[in-house]
XYZ file of C-alpha atoms in Angstrom:
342
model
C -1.402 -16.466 -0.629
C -4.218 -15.268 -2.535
C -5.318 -11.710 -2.610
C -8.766 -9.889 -2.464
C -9.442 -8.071 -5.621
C -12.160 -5.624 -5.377
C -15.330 -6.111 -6.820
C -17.228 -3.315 -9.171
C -20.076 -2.551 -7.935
C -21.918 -2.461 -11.592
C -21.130 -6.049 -11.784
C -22.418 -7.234 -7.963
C -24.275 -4.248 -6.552
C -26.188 -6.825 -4.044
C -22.529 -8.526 -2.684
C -22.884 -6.480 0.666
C -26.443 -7.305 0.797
C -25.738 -11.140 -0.149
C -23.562 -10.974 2.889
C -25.213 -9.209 5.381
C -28.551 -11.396 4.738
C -26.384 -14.843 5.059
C -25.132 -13.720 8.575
C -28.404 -12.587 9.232
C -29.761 -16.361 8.835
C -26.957 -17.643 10.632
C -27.824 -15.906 13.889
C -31.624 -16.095 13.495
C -31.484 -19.780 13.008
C -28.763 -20.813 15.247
C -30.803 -21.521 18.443
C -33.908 -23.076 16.755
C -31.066 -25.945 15.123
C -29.255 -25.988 17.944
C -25.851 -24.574 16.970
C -23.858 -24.339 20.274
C -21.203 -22.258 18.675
C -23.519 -19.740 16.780
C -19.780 -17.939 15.967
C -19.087 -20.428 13.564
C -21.410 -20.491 10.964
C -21.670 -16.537 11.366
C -18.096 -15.793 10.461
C -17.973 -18.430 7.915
C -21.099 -17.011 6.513
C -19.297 -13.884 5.759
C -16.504 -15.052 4.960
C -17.348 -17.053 1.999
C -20.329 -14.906 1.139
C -18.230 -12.500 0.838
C -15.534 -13.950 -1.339
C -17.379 -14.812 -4.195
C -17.310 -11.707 -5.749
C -18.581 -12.823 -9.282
C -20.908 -14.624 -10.767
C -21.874 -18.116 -9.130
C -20.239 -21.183 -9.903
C -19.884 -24.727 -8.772
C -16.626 -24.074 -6.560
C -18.977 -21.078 -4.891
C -20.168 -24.380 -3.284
C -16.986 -25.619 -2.256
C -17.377 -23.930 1.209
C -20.626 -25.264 2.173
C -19.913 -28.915 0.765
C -16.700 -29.335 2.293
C -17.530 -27.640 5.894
C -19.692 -30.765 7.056
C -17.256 -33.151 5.567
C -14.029 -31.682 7.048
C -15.833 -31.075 10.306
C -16.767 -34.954 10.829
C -12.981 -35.599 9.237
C -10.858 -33.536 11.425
C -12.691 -34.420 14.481
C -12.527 -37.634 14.369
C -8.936 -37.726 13.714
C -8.341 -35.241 16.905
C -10.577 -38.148 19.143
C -8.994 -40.238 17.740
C -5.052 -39.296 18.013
C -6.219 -37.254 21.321
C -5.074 -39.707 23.817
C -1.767 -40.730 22.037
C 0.719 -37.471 22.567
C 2.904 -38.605 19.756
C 0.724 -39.571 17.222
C -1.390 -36.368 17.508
C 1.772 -34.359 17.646
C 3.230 -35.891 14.536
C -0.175 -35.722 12.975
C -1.142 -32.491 13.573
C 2.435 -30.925 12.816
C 2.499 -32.582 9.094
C -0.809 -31.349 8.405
C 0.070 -27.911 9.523
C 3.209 -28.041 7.380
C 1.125 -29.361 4.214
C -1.283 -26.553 4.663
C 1.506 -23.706 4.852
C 3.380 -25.425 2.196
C 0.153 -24.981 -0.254
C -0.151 -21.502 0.830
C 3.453 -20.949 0.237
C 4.359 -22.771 -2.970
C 1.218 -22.686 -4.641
C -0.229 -19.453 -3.278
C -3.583 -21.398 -2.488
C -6.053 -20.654 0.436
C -6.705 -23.929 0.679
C -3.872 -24.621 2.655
C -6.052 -22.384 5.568
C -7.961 -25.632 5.884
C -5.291 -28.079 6.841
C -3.784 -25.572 8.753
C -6.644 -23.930 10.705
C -9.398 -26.286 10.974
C -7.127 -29.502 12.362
C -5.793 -26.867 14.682
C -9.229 -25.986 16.295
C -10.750 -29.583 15.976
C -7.568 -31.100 18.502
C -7.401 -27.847 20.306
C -10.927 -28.476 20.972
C -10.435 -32.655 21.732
C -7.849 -31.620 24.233
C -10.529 -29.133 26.185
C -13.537 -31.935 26.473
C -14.865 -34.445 24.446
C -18.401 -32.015 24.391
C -16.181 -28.918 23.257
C -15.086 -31.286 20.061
C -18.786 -31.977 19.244
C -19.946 -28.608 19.910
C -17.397 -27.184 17.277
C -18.160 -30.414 14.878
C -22.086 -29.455 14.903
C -21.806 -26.071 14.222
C -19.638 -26.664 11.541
C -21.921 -29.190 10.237
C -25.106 -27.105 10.571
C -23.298 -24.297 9.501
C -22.476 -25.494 6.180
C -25.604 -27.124 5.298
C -27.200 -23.213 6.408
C -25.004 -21.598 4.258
C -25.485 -23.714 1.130
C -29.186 -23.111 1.212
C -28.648 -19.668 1.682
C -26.459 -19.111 -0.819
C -28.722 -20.865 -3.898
C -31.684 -18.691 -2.254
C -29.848 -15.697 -1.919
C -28.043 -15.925 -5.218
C -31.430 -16.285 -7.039
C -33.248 -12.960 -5.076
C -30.091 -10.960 -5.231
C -28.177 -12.570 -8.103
C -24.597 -10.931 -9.330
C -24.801 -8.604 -12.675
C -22.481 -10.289 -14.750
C -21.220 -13.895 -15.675
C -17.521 -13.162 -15.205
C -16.687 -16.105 -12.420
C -13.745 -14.105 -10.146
C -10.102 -15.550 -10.158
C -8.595 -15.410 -7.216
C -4.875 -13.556 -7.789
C -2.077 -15.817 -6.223
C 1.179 -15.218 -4.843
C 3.362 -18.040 -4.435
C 7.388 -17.977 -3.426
C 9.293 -18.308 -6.235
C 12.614 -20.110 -4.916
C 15.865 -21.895 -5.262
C 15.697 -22.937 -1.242
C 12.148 -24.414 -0.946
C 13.182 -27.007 1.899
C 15.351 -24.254 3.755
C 12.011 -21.499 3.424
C 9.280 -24.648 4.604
C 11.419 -24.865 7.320
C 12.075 -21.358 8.378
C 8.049 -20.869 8.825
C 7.554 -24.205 10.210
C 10.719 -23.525 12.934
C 8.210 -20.372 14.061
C 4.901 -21.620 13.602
C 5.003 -25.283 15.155
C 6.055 -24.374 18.804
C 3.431 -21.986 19.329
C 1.130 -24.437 18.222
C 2.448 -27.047 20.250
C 2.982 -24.403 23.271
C -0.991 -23.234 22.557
C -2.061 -27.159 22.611
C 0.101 -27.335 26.219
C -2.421 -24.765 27.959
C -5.601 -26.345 26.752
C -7.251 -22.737 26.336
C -9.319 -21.980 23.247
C -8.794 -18.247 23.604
C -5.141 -18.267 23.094
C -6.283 -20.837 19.421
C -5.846 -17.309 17.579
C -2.151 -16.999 18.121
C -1.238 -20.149 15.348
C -4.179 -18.816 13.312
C -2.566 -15.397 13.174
C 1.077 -16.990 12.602
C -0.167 -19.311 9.724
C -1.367 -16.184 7.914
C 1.970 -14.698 8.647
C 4.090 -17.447 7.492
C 2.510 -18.621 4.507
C 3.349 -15.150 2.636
C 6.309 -15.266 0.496
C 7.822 -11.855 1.555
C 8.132 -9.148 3.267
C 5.859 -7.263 1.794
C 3.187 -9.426 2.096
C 4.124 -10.165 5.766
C 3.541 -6.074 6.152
C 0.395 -5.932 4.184
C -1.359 -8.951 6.564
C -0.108 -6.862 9.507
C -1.756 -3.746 7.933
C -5.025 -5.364 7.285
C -5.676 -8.288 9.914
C -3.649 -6.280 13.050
C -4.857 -2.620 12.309
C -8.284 -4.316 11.816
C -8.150 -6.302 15.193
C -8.159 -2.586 16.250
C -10.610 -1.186 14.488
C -13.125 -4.239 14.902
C -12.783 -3.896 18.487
C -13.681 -0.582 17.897
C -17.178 -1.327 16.250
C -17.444 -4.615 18.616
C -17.141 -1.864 21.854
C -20.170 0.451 19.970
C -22.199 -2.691 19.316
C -21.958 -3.995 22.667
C -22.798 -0.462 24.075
C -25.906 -0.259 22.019
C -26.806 -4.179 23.184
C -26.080 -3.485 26.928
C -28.934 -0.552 26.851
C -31.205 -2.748 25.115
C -30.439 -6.718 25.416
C -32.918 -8.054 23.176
C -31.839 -10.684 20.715
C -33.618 -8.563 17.817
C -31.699 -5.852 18.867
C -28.591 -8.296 18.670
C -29.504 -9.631 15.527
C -29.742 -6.272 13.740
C -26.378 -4.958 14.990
C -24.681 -8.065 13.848
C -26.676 -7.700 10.204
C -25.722 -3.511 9.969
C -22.408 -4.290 11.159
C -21.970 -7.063 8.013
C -23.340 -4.893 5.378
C -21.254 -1.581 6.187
C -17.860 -3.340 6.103
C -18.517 -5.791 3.289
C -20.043 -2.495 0.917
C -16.615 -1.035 2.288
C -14.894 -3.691 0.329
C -16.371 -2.445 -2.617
C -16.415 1.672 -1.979
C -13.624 1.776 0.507
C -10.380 3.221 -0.014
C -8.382 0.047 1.605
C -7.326 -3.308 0.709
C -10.777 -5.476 0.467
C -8.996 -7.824 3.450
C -8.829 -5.002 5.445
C -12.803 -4.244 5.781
C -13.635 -8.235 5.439
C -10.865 -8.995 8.700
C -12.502 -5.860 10.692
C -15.919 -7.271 9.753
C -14.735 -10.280 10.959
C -13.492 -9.669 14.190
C -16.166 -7.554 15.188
C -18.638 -10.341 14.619
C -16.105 -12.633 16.879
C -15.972 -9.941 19.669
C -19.616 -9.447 19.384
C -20.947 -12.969 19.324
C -18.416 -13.961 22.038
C -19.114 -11.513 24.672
C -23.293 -11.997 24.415
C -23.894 -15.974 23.485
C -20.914 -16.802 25.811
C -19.947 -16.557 29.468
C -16.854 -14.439 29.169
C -16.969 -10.544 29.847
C -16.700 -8.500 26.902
C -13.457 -6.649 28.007
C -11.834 -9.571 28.241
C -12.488 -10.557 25.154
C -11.685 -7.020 23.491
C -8.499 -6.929 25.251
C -7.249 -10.398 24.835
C -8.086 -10.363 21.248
C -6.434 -7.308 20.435
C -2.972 -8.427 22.345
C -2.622 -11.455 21.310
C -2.930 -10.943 17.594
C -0.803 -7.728 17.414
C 1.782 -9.936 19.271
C 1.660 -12.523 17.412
C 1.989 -11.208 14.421
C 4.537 -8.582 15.242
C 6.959 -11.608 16.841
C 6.350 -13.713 14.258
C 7.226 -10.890 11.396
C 10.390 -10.376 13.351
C 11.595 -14.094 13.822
C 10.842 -14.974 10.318
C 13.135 -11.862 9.159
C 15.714 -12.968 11.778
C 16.075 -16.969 10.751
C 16.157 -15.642 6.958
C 18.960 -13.730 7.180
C 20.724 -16.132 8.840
C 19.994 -18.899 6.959
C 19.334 -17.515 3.710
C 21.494 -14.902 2.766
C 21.351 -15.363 -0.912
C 17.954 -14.364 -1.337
C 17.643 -11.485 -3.484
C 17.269 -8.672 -2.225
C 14.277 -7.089 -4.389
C 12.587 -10.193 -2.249
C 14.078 -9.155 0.756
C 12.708 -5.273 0.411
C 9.296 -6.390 -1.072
């Protein structure tokens, strides 16, 4: 997987402000476009705002581009395979083993997109046929948001320097490539299979989580994602809980808008001034937003969603870690062991 380097602040001073002004757009213009799933382009929005980290450069665009496209792509494959159990078994299994394999192997976050985003699309066919073109739109309009955003925002608030980041990669280095592919998929592809059974979107996180978890090459690594994206389920609940405390004494979407906005620019300038890994603030950032958004644009009550989010991904992760060490010893006892203790 790729890591988060940190950014100097000499050379972007305005990345929090990039980011916090992005998801600030997001929200504001998600009901006049009619963006059913205003969650979407909002974490996205800080996401990728967030990981450019350098001067701007034609893949900075990658993101936006390729959202609309992949959106229309993936969705129509889920309608499509939807209604033949095989097919979109067989389908959805190789493209979740191509996208782990890329993170694996190559160290590439690009494999998140054939893993996560085919996940959520037939996740989404198997709810209602509405539910698929709800998350298809917002992708779409989210994209073509972000884009704009980004030239506009990159022009007002451009970075201090011309270095273009490079990502740092950490791919496995093995003499067992078959036997490790098949390790991770032997964990990851009956959850997904057992998450597709219940037809719930809520429980979508658990593969999410478990792709993360897999594609790292070590223990280590396994320990570090733990760190950063289970301690910040946590502490994103944390700041979800304060938000929503603030929102329930005054529900105004204003009020909304700014806590979502001061929320984005405190973690992301943590990424540059904190003490943590940069994944760390970006994943609490993150899943505040998620909480946040989910509780007050959608029907569900914000415990529930506090609660549920915080089990399931601590499980998850935790069962998955544990499995993965389990099947390696087992079947691969000749790993080294300065891999084995990383």
């Amino acid at each position: 997987m790729e890591e988060l380097t940190r950014v100097d602040p000499n050379e972007d001073p305005y990345l929090a402000l990039r980011t916090a002004l992005a998801v600030a757009i997001c929200v504001i213009l998600a009901e006049p476009l009619g963006v059913s799933q205003p969650m979407m382009p909002i974490v996205f929005a800080m996401s990728m705002m967030s990981n450019q980290r350098g001067a701007l450069n034609v893949a900075s665009f990658a993101g936006p581009i390729a959202m609309p496209v992949l959106a229309f792509v993936f969705s129509w494959i889920a309608a499509a395979t939807v209604n033949e159990p095989m097919l979109f078994i067989v389908i959805n299994v190789a493209m979740a083993a191509a996208g782990i394999a890329l993170m694996l192997f190559k160290g590439s976050r690009g494999g998140i997109v054939l893993t996560v985003f085919p996940a959520m699309m037939s996740m989404s066919a198997l709810f209602s046929d509405m539910a698929l073109a709800a998350i298809r739109d917002s992708m779409a309009a989210g994209g073509v948001i972000l884009g704009v955003a980004m030239i506009v925002l990159n022009i007002v608030f451009p970075p201090q320097t011309s270095r273009v980041h490079v990502p740092v990669a950490k791919p496995l280095d093995t003499t067992s490539p078959r036997a490790e592919l098949l390790i991770r998929l032997a964990v990851y592809v009956p959850v997904l299979l057992a998450t597709f059974a219940t037809g719930d979107m809520n429980l979508l996180i658990v593969p999410i989580m478990l792709a993360f978890i897999c594609a790292e090459p070590d223990r280590g690594g396994r320990m570090d994602q733990l760190v950063d994206r289970g301690g910040g389920t946590l502490i994103g609940a944390f700041v979800a809980i304060i938000a929503m405390a603030i929102y329930h004494v005054v529900p105004q979407f204003p009020v909304l808008a700014a806590l979502i906005t001061l929320i984005t620019y405190w973690l992301i300038d943590k990424m540059t001034t904190g003490r943590a890994r940069p994944l760390f603030y970006q994943y609490v950032c993150s899943v505040a937003l998620v909480m946040l958004v989910s509780a007050t644009f959608g029907a569900r009550d914000a415990f529930e969603v506090v609660i549920q989010r915080v089990v399931l991904t601590s499980g998850a992760m935790v069962g998955a870690i544990a499995m993965l060490s389990l099947l390696e010893a087992i079947f691969i006892p000749s790993r080294p062991e300065a891999l084995q203790a990383a």
